[in-house]
Structure formats: C-alpha cells, structure tokens
Amino acid sequence: MPNVVQRRVALLGEDGKFADSMTPQLVLDIRDQVQQIEVEIDAHLAGMLAKSANLADVPSPTAARQNLGAAAAQHTHQQSDIDGLTDALAAKADLVDGFVPTAQIPTRALVTAVPVGSQAAMLALTPEQVQPGDIAIRSDGAGTFMLLSPDPSVIGSWTLLAPPTDSVITVNGQAGAVILSAADVGAATPAQVASAVSAVEITAEGYATQAAGSATSAADSATAAAGSALTAGQSKTGAETAKLAAEKARDETEQVYVLLGNVSGTKTLTLAEANKPTGWDATLTANTDFVLPSLGNRILTCSLYLVAGVAGVTYRILGGNVSYSQVLVHSGAVSGKDLVHLLHYGPRGWIVLSGAAALGVPAGWVS
C-alpha cells in the first residue's frame, strides 16, 4: 500500500499539476478550449474598455444615452430643476437701467448726514443709525464729524472735518448759532412795514380818484371819437364807391389789343371782352372782308391796324351800316400800314371814320 501512494505523488510535477502525459486527451482538449475562450473574452473586454471613454465610436450616441438613462449632450434645465438656484438668484442685487437701486445698496455704502445738538447726542447714536463714512452735524457750533470706526459711542471713532478756508467765521459780529433780528441788518420792523403800507394805500386811493376822473374824460373823448369814426367810415365808403365807379368806367373805355395774324377772305370780328372796345392787328395776305358785330345801342370806338402782306391788296368793312361797304385799296406797298377807325354809334350801327393811310414808322416804333 505505501508503494502505491508514493507512486502517485511521484507523478505530480513541480507546479503541483499532473503532466500532460498523465492527463486524458479529452481533458486536454477541454482545457485548450477554455483557454481560447478566456483569450477571446479578455480581448473583447479590452476593446470595450478602450471605447467606453469615447461615445463618438458608438454608432448612435443619442440612442446610447437614452438606453443608459443619461441626459442629452446639449440640454436645458428649468430654473426650478437646479437645487438652490432660485434662492441664490433672489439674494442677488438687481440692475435698473444698468445701476443698482439705492434700496439694494448696503447702508454702510451710503453716506448719511445726521444732525445732532451736542457731543452727547452724537455719542448716543447707534450702529443702526450711522455707519463708518456717515457724518454728524453738530448744531452747538462744534463742527461736523465723520464716523471712522463701527462704534459711534466712542469719541475716538469720530473725526472733526476741517471747515473750508473760505467759510463764514462771523455774521454781523456774532459767531456760533447766530440768530439775526431786523434791527441787526437794518431791516424795517413789522410796525414800520405796516405804516408804510398804510401810507401807500392812502396815496393809491388818491391816484384811483384821479384815474376815475380821467376815465370819465376818456369815455367822453371816446364817444366823440366814435362819432368822428362813423363820419370817416361813411366818407370812406363814398370814396370807395366813387373809386369803383371810376375803375368800371376806365375798364369799359380801355381798348383791348388782339393780334389776328395773317388774314384773307372773310374775317368776322368780335370784341375781346364784352364791355371793352377792341383794337385788331392783322396782316392782309389776300383781299379780305371784315365783318363787324352788332352791339345794339352801345357807343364805342374800335380800331383796325392793317399791314399789307402783298402789294395792292384790298379790304372791305361789312356789317352795321352797308353804306360803308365799299372796297378800300390798301394805300401802302408790301409791309405798308393803314389805321382804320371804327365807331359803333348805337342803333345807327358802325361808321368807318377817316383813317391814317400809309403810316410812317418813326424810329423806335415796334412794327
């Protein structure tokens, strides 16, 4: 029996394992397969670990985040989703037009001027009333003090501000808390003012009486002026009426110039304006008959200024009074000028007056 045990121990190698020669082949095959699987698992794990730090290698990072329950790479949160954010924002200072409102500035940052009557009142101030930088204005004449340290009850926390070099030292010979009366500055007393006002009132009453008399005289003068103005207005109205009548008479007698240009054949003449005589200016390019309008009982004088466009041209004046419808031969050569006067004499019609034949053209005449 001891020999068998000794034989088995002798079959173990130095690593405590049986030698391959002592192991069945099936066991060896299984071992090899296990070792191969371990190698593949290690390689797979190594690859997963290498890619776990870079989501860009994942085919769909968004889907991976959703599968893992993670938030999107870019996302927003409501203010209420962040713990403590609302309270933190409520504690901050606000800006109004780019500035911090005075109500949100700490009291220590503002300078407050506190009037006090004495040193005791100044030292009685509390830290809630004044902070370093605030000033106490002493009405006892001691000056103005600025608080430098937090405790206003200690005189050493205060420093006296030096007065300006151009400050008033005395007033009317008085120093300290100065109270002036009217006599100190030469002013009138209330009694003197009342007396002066009374005198002014009396004088004003006298002036008022005089003004009333002047007003009565002025009223009488105004009445007289009103009468004169009425007379002047009537005279003005009469003058304006006469002016309008004169202007109307002038308008009715002032001749209106009408340029007819070249004429031939039959030319009917009409007044340029219904109530005004007319002067017609024509150039005869061939024999022409001028037909005058019938003007009823009106009496007015018109004119015909005729220029010969061709030599020997003739013209007739027709209408109104047939006894003057004879042929008239233009007296001038080419460019010669005749002036014919035409008088409409009420129901007797038109009468041809003596005209100026073959007018000479003086220097400066516009032909």
Tab-separated table of C-alpha atoms in Angstrom:
chain	number	residue	atom	x	y	z
A	1	MET	CA	0.000	0.000	0.000
A	2	PRO	CA	2.781	2.529	0.799
A	3	ASN	CA	4.299	1.870	-2.561
A	4	VAL	CA	1.100	2.935	-4.380
A	5	VAL	CA	0.920	6.287	-2.571
A	6	GLN	CA	4.496	7.002	-3.259
A	7	ARG	CA	3.949	6.241	-6.952
A	8	ARG	CA	1.066	8.759	-7.230
A	9	VAL	CA	2.985	11.541	-5.572
A	10	ALA	CA	5.830	10.982	-7.912
A	11	LEU	CA	3.506	11.654	-10.919
A	12	LEU	CA	2.826	15.308	-9.869
A	13	GLY	CA	5.008	17.927	-11.436
A	14	GLU	CA	6.795	20.770	-9.680
A	15	ASP	CA	3.862	23.094	-10.351
A	16	GLY	CA	1.571	20.682	-8.446
A	17	LYS	CA	-0.153	19.550	-11.671
A	18	PHE	CA	-0.138	16.255	-13.462
A	19	ALA	CA	1.990	16.083	-16.551
A	20	ASP	CA	0.153	16.183	-19.907
A	21	SER	CA	1.281	12.622	-20.485
A	22	MET	CA	-0.658	11.542	-17.431
A	23	THR	CA	-3.841	13.542	-18.429
A	24	PRO	CA	-6.519	12.062	-20.676
A	25	GLN	CA	-6.714	13.655	-24.139
A	26	LEU	CA	-10.342	14.711	-23.632
A	27	VAL	CA	-9.375	16.732	-20.597
A	28	LEU	CA	-6.543	18.356	-22.506
A	29	ASP	CA	-8.895	19.360	-25.324
A	30	ILE	CA	-11.358	20.883	-22.899
A	31	ARG	CA	-8.570	22.808	-21.208
A	32	ASP	CA	-7.361	24.194	-24.532
A	33	GLN	CA	-10.866	25.321	-25.459
A	34	VAL	CA	-11.311	27.063	-22.104
A	35	GLN	CA	-8.021	28.858	-22.533
A	36	GLN	CA	-9.036	30.047	-26.033
A	37	ILE	CA	-12.348	31.366	-24.717
A	38	GLU	CA	-10.536	33.251	-21.948
A	39	VAL	CA	-8.247	34.892	-24.514
A	40	GLU	CA	-11.211	35.986	-26.631
A	41	ILE	CA	-13.070	37.326	-23.592
A	42	ASP	CA	-10.016	39.312	-22.488
A	43	ALA	CA	-9.617	40.781	-25.957
A	44	HIS	CA	-13.323	41.718	-26.109
A	45	LEU	CA	-13.208	43.338	-22.692
A	46	ALA	CA	-10.117	45.290	-23.641
A	47	GLY	CA	-11.886	46.628	-26.740
A	48	MET	CA	-14.949	47.625	-24.755
A	49	LEU	CA	-12.841	49.400	-22.171
A	50	ALA	CA	-10.947	51.251	-24.883
A	51	LYS	CA	-14.180	52.590	-26.451
A	52	SER	CA	-16.041	53.318	-23.254
A	53	ALA	CA	-14.315	56.699	-22.916
A	54	ASN	CA	-15.345	57.954	-26.406
A	55	LEU	CA	-19.046	57.963	-27.284
A	56	ALA	CA	-18.187	59.108	-30.822
A	57	ASP	CA	-17.210	55.461	-31.568
A	58	VAL	CA	-20.734	54.336	-30.713
A	59	PRO	CA	-22.941	54.130	-33.838
A	60	SER	CA	-25.706	56.201	-32.201
A	61	PRO	CA	-24.548	58.233	-29.161
A	62	THR	CA	-28.064	59.660	-28.688
A	63	ALA	CA	-29.594	56.197	-28.561
A	64	ALA	CA	-26.812	55.034	-26.213
A	65	ARG	CA	-27.545	57.920	-23.832
A	66	GLN	CA	-31.235	57.128	-23.903
A	67	ASN	CA	-30.554	53.424	-23.217
A	68	LEU	CA	-28.291	54.372	-20.318
A	69	GLY	CA	-30.823	56.929	-18.943
A	70	ALA	CA	-28.318	59.771	-19.388
A	71	ALA	CA	-29.206	63.336	-20.417
A	72	ALA	CA	-28.523	64.603	-23.942
A	73	ALA	CA	-25.100	66.090	-24.656
A	74	GLN	CA	-26.721	69.551	-25.041
A	75	HIS	CA	-29.814	70.208	-22.982
A	76	THR	CA	-31.565	72.848	-20.858
A	77	HIS	CA	-32.994	72.850	-17.368
A	78	GLN	CA	-35.778	74.847	-15.764
A	79	GLN	CA	-34.596	77.182	-13.012
A	80	SER	CA	-36.592	75.144	-10.510
A	81	ASP	CA	-34.756	71.941	-11.597
A	82	ILE	CA	-31.476	73.218	-10.111
A	83	ASP	CA	-31.359	72.922	-6.345
A	84	GLY	CA	-30.836	76.252	-4.584
A	85	LEU	CA	-30.742	78.360	-7.778
A	86	THR	CA	-33.984	80.248	-7.081
A	87	ASP	CA	-32.875	81.233	-3.584
A	88	ALA	CA	-29.451	82.249	-4.874
A	89	LEU	CA	-30.944	84.498	-7.557
A	90	ALA	CA	-33.385	86.057	-5.067
A	91	ALA	CA	-30.446	87.086	-2.861
A	92	LYS	CA	-28.571	88.926	-5.618
A	93	ALA	CA	-28.830	92.663	-6.376
A	94	ASP	CA	-30.933	93.781	-9.344
A	95	LEU	CA	-29.968	96.306	-12.017
A	96	VAL	CA	-32.271	99.141	-13.094
A	97	ASP	CA	-31.060	100.807	-16.315
A	98	GLY	CA	-27.628	99.364	-15.592
A	99	PHE	CA	-27.463	100.630	-11.992
A	100	VAL	CA	-28.065	99.024	-8.599
A	101	PRO	CA	-31.127	100.633	-6.910
A	102	THR	CA	-30.385	102.615	-3.763
A	103	ALA	CA	-32.684	100.341	-1.765
A	104	GLN	CA	-30.364	97.379	-2.522
A	105	ILE	CA	-27.147	99.175	-1.607
A	106	PRO	CA	-25.952	98.295	1.913
A	107	THR	CA	-26.348	101.101	4.415
A	108	ARG	CA	-22.587	101.063	5.027
A	109	ALA	CA	-22.013	102.054	1.403
A	110	LEU	CA	-24.115	105.248	1.686
A	111	VAL	CA	-23.158	108.498	3.381
A	112	THR	CA	-25.855	109.736	5.784
A	113	ALA	CA	-25.827	113.187	7.378
A	114	VAL	CA	-27.356	113.181	10.886
A	115	PRO	CA	-27.996	116.489	12.708
A	116	VAL	CA	-27.274	116.384	16.456
A	117	GLY	CA	-27.365	119.060	19.131
A	118	SER	CA	-24.311	118.097	21.198
A	119	GLN	CA	-21.450	115.662	21.692
A	120	ALA	CA	-23.646	113.562	23.996
A	121	ALA	CA	-26.281	113.263	21.275
A	122	MET	CA	-23.600	112.318	18.779
A	123	LEU	CA	-22.217	109.551	21.014
A	124	ALA	CA	-25.779	108.321	21.660
A	125	LEU	CA	-26.169	107.358	18.004
A	126	THR	CA	-26.420	103.590	17.363
A	127	PRO	CA	-24.694	101.437	14.691
A	128	GLU	CA	-28.103	101.059	13.055
A	129	GLN	CA	-28.334	104.845	12.675
A	130	VAL	CA	-24.797	105.559	11.476
A	131	GLN	CA	-22.008	103.513	9.938
A	132	PRO	CA	-18.418	104.419	9.040
A	133	GLY	CA	-18.496	107.208	6.463
A	134	ASP	CA	-21.627	108.888	7.883
A	135	ILE	CA	-21.387	112.380	9.318
A	136	ALA	CA	-22.903	114.103	12.367
A	137	ILE	CA	-23.647	117.807	12.017
A	138	ARG	CA	-23.364	119.478	15.427
A	139	SER	CA	-25.705	122.433	15.942
A	140	ASP	CA	-23.754	123.511	19.050
A	141	GLY	CA	-21.093	125.030	16.790
A	142	ALA	CA	-18.524	122.268	17.359
A	143	GLY	CA	-18.444	121.446	13.649
A	144	THR	CA	-19.127	118.381	11.518
A	145	PHE	CA	-17.757	114.949	12.489
A	146	MET	CA	-17.298	111.809	10.356
A	147	LEU	CA	-17.564	108.313	11.840
A	148	LEU	CA	-14.450	106.237	11.076
A	149	SER	CA	-14.971	103.168	13.283
A	150	PRO	CA	-18.072	100.981	13.751
A	151	ASP	CA	-18.788	102.073	17.364
A	152	PRO	CA	-20.343	105.581	17.358
A	153	SER	CA	-20.469	105.720	21.184
A	154	VAL	CA	-16.697	106.199	21.393
A	155	ILE	CA	-15.437	109.737	20.791
A	156	GLY	CA	-12.307	108.274	19.205
A	157	SER	CA	-14.462	106.775	16.431
A	158	TRP	CA	-15.255	110.281	15.231
A	159	THR	CA	-13.018	112.794	13.474
A	160	LEU	CA	-13.681	116.502	13.046
A	161	LEU	CA	-13.899	117.598	9.428
A	162	ALA	CA	-11.906	120.747	8.768
A	163	PRO	CA	-14.121	123.633	7.621
A	164	PRO	CA	-13.353	125.195	4.213
A	165	THR	CA	-10.907	128.064	4.236
A	166	ASP	CA	-13.483	130.439	2.733
A	167	SER	CA	-16.237	129.675	5.248
A	168	VAL	CA	-18.085	132.425	7.138
A	169	ILE	CA	-16.491	132.943	10.583
A	170	THR	CA	-18.862	135.538	11.994
A	171	VAL	CA	-22.180	137.102	10.984
A	172	ASN	CA	-22.805	140.726	11.914
A	173	GLY	CA	-20.173	140.395	14.623
A	174	GLN	CA	-21.743	137.222	16.032
A	175	ALA	CA	-20.316	133.674	16.000
A	176	GLY	CA	-21.789	130.232	16.629
A	177	ALA	CA	-25.534	129.672	16.198
A	178	VAL	CA	-26.393	133.200	15.014
A	179	ILE	CA	-29.995	134.478	15.093
A	180	LEU	CA	-30.476	137.898	13.471
A	181	SER	CA	-33.295	140.372	14.024
A	182	ALA	CA	-34.461	143.137	11.696
A	183	ALA	CA	-32.510	145.698	13.694
A	184	ASP	CA	-29.267	143.691	13.272
A	185	VAL	CA	-29.331	144.102	9.488
A	186	GLY	CA	-31.108	147.479	9.246
A	187	ALA	CA	-34.397	145.986	8.060
A	188	ALA	CA	-37.783	147.557	8.735
A	189	THR	CA	-39.772	146.223	11.670
A	190	PRO	CA	-43.278	144.818	11.139
A	191	ALA	CA	-44.754	148.040	12.572
A	192	GLN	CA	-42.724	150.158	10.155
A	193	VAL	CA	-43.824	147.956	7.246
A	194	ALA	CA	-47.491	148.278	8.280
A	195	SER	CA	-47.165	152.069	8.479
A	196	ALA	CA	-45.547	152.238	5.061
A	197	VAL	CA	-48.257	150.037	3.549
A	198	SER	CA	-50.960	152.267	5.038
A	199	ALA	CA	-49.340	155.354	3.507
A	200	VAL	CA	-49.128	153.633	0.133
A	201	GLU	CA	-52.795	152.679	0.347
A	202	ILE	CA	-53.783	156.313	1.029
A	203	THR	CA	-51.714	157.534	-1.891
A	204	ALA	CA	-53.149	154.802	-4.085
A	205	GLU	CA	-56.695	155.889	-3.197
A	206	GLY	CA	-55.860	159.434	-4.319
A	207	TYR	CA	-54.469	158.155	-7.575
A	208	ALA	CA	-57.561	155.977	-8.023
A	209	THR	CA	-59.838	159.044	-7.644
A	210	GLN	CA	-57.802	160.941	-10.224
A	211	ALA	CA	-57.861	157.914	-12.504
A	212	ALA	CA	-61.670	157.732	-12.213
A	213	GLY	CA	-61.961	161.372	-13.339
A	214	SER	CA	-59.561	160.689	-16.221
A	215	ALA	CA	-61.598	157.632	-17.159
A	216	THR	CA	-64.767	159.795	-17.369
A	217	SER	CA	-62.978	162.268	-19.624
A	218	ALA	CA	-61.654	159.416	-21.680
A	219	ALA	CA	-65.178	158.000	-22.082
A	220	ASP	CA	-66.434	161.384	-23.366
A	221	SER	CA	-63.487	161.552	-25.777
A	222	ALA	CA	-64.202	158.004	-26.913
A	223	THR	CA	-67.843	158.959	-27.665
A	224	ALA	CA	-66.709	161.910	-29.741
A	225	ALA	CA	-64.127	159.749	-31.477
A	226	ALA	CA	-66.782	157.160	-32.250
A	227	GLY	CA	-68.886	159.851	-33.951
A	228	SER	CA	-65.901	161.024	-35.967
A	229	ALA	CA	-65.094	157.441	-36.877
A	230	LEU	CA	-68.660	156.939	-38.133
A	231	THR	CA	-68.426	160.050	-40.293
A	232	ALA	CA	-64.999	158.964	-41.541
A	233	GLY	CA	-66.355	155.499	-42.287
A	234	GLN	CA	-69.204	156.970	-44.300
A	235	SER	CA	-66.776	159.189	-46.196
A	236	LYS	CA	-64.543	156.197	-46.833
A	237	THR	CA	-67.492	154.208	-48.142
A	238	GLY	CA	-68.454	157.048	-50.505
A	239	ALA	CA	-64.856	157.347	-51.709
A	240	GLU	CA	-64.594	153.620	-52.324
A	241	THR	CA	-67.890	153.679	-54.255
A	242	ALA	CA	-66.613	156.534	-56.431
A	243	LYS	CA	-63.328	154.680	-56.950
A	244	LEU	CA	-65.142	151.538	-58.080
A	245	ALA	CA	-67.306	153.571	-60.474
A	246	ALA	CA	-64.214	155.248	-61.924
A	247	GLU	CA	-62.456	151.925	-62.315
A	248	LYS	CA	-65.546	150.489	-64.011
A	249	ALA	CA	-65.714	153.442	-66.421
A	250	ARG	CA	-61.996	153.077	-67.143
A	251	ASP	CA	-62.350	149.335	-67.759
A	252	GLU	CA	-65.267	149.927	-70.105
A	253	THR	CA	-63.398	152.523	-72.196
A	254	GLU	CA	-59.936	150.914	-72.198
A	255	GLN	CA	-59.244	149.234	-75.519
A	256	VAL	CA	-58.065	145.595	-75.626
A	257	TYR	CA	-55.396	144.637	-78.174
A	258	VAL	CA	-55.998	141.496	-80.286
A	259	LEU	CA	-53.403	140.140	-82.722
A	260	LEU	CA	-55.172	138.406	-85.608
A	261	GLY	CA	-52.050	137.482	-87.606
A	262	ASN	CA	-52.378	136.657	-91.325
A	263	VAL	CA	-55.940	137.019	-92.665
A	264	SER	CA	-57.668	136.639	-96.035
A	265	GLY	CA	-61.148	136.025	-97.392
A	266	THR	CA	-63.807	136.750	-94.759
A	267	LYS	CA	-62.829	137.595	-91.140
A	268	THR	CA	-65.570	138.091	-88.521
A	269	LEU	CA	-64.504	140.459	-85.759
A	270	THR	CA	-65.689	140.138	-82.148
A	271	LEU	CA	-64.939	142.200	-79.053
A	272	ALA	CA	-62.153	140.697	-76.949
A	273	GLU	CA	-64.243	141.451	-73.841
A	274	ALA	CA	-67.989	142.135	-73.812
A	275	ASN	CA	-67.775	145.666	-72.373
A	276	LYS	CA	-64.478	146.883	-73.829
A	277	PRO	CA	-63.601	148.336	-77.269
A	278	THR	CA	-61.032	146.320	-79.196
A	279	GLY	CA	-58.048	147.072	-81.393
A	280	TRP	CA	-57.434	144.402	-84.051
A	281	ASP	CA	-53.979	143.901	-85.627
A	282	ALA	CA	-53.972	141.939	-88.932
A	283	THR	CA	-51.675	141.229	-91.887
A	284	LEU	CA	-53.536	141.028	-95.253
A	285	THR	CA	-52.195	138.146	-97.315
A	286	ALA	CA	-55.089	138.461	-99.817
A	287	ASN	CA	-58.223	140.532	-100.327
A	288	THR	CA	-60.250	140.426	-97.118
A	289	ASP	CA	-63.782	141.293	-95.926
A	290	PHE	CA	-64.005	142.281	-92.222
A	291	VAL	CA	-67.475	141.603	-90.730
A	292	LEU	CA	-68.282	143.733	-87.646
A	293	PRO	CA	-70.630	142.535	-84.844
A	294	SER	CA	-73.917	144.210	-83.905
A	295	LEU	CA	-73.656	145.900	-80.481
A	296	GLY	CA	-77.220	147.259	-80.024
A	297	ASN	CA	-77.376	150.764	-78.556
A	298	ARG	CA	-73.750	150.842	-77.328
A	299	ILE	CA	-71.446	153.670	-78.437
A	300	LEU	CA	-67.732	152.817	-78.605
A	301	THR	CA	-64.732	153.211	-80.890
A	302	CYS	CA	-62.585	150.343	-82.177
A	303	SER	CA	-59.532	150.269	-84.464
A	304	LEU	CA	-58.126	148.182	-87.303
A	305	TYR	CA	-54.345	148.175	-87.763
A	306	LEU	CA	-53.734	146.625	-91.210
A	307	VAL	CA	-50.372	145.588	-92.648
A	308	ALA	CA	-50.133	144.836	-96.401
A	309	GLY	CA	-48.804	141.343	-96.889
A	310	VAL	CA	-48.877	141.758	-100.666
A	311	ALA	CA	-48.936	144.837	-102.901
A	312	GLY	CA	-52.310	146.250	-103.977
A	313	VAL	CA	-54.325	144.186	-101.501
A	314	THR	CA	-57.931	145.353	-100.898
A	315	TYR	CA	-60.314	145.089	-97.958
A	316	ARG	CA	-63.946	145.894	-97.095
A	317	ILE	CA	-65.677	146.726	-93.794
A	318	LEU	CA	-69.036	144.956	-93.663
A	319	GLY	CA	-71.928	144.924	-91.177
A	320	GLY	CA	-73.676	147.612	-89.216
A	321	ASN	CA	-74.020	150.258	-91.961
A	322	VAL	CA	-73.919	148.926	-95.540
A	323	SER	CA	-73.227	152.398	-96.977
A	324	TYR	CA	-69.619	151.925	-95.937
A	325	SER	CA	-69.119	148.515	-97.515
A	326	GLN	CA	-67.189	149.807	-100.491
A	327	VAL	CA	-63.894	148.291	-101.487
A	328	LEU	CA	-60.909	150.076	-99.938
A	329	VAL	CA	-57.477	149.667	-101.545
A	330	HIS	CA	-54.593	149.473	-99.095
A	331	SER	CA	-52.540	152.597	-99.546
A	332	GLY	CA	-49.167	151.051	-98.911
A	333	ALA	CA	-46.843	148.642	-100.657
A	334	VAL	CA	-45.736	145.420	-99.090
A	335	SER	CA	-45.430	145.924	-95.282
A	336	GLY	CA	-47.279	149.236	-95.570
A	337	LYS	CA	-49.615	150.076	-92.688
A	338	ASP	CA	-53.132	151.598	-92.545
A	339	LEU	CA	-55.063	152.507	-89.380
A	340	VAL	CA	-58.878	152.445	-89.741
A	341	HIS	CA	-61.125	153.925	-87.030
A	342	LEU	CA	-64.499	152.244	-86.451
A	343	LEU	CA	-67.303	153.922	-84.482
A	344	HIS	CA	-70.363	151.998	-83.337
A	345	TYR	CA	-72.998	154.691	-82.846
A	346	GLY	CA	-75.889	152.944	-81.139
A	347	PRO	CA	-78.789	151.905	-83.416
A	348	ARG	CA	-77.130	153.604	-86.434
A	349	GLY	CA	-74.540	150.830	-86.498
A	350	TRP	CA	-70.897	151.019	-87.493
A	351	ILE	CA	-69.384	154.068	-89.208
A	352	VAL	CA	-65.956	153.986	-90.871
A	353	LEU	CA	-64.059	157.141	-89.864
A	354	SER	CA	-61.110	158.670	-91.617
A	355	GLY	CA	-58.064	156.534	-91.029
A	356	ALA	CA	-54.373	157.069	-91.200
A	357	ALA	CA	-53.141	155.744	-94.531
A	358	ALA	CA	-49.575	154.643	-95.318
A	359	LEU	CA	-48.376	155.284	-91.787
A	360	GLY	CA	-44.803	156.375	-91.436
A	361	VAL	CA	-42.843	154.366	-88.882
A	362	PRO	CA	-40.739	156.578	-86.621
A	363	ALA	CA	-37.520	155.408	-85.015
A	364	GLY	CA	-38.173	153.052	-82.066
A	365	TRP	CA	-41.659	152.063	-83.309
A	366	VAL	CA	-42.421	148.378	-82.880
A	367	SER	CA	-43.718	147.345	-86.291
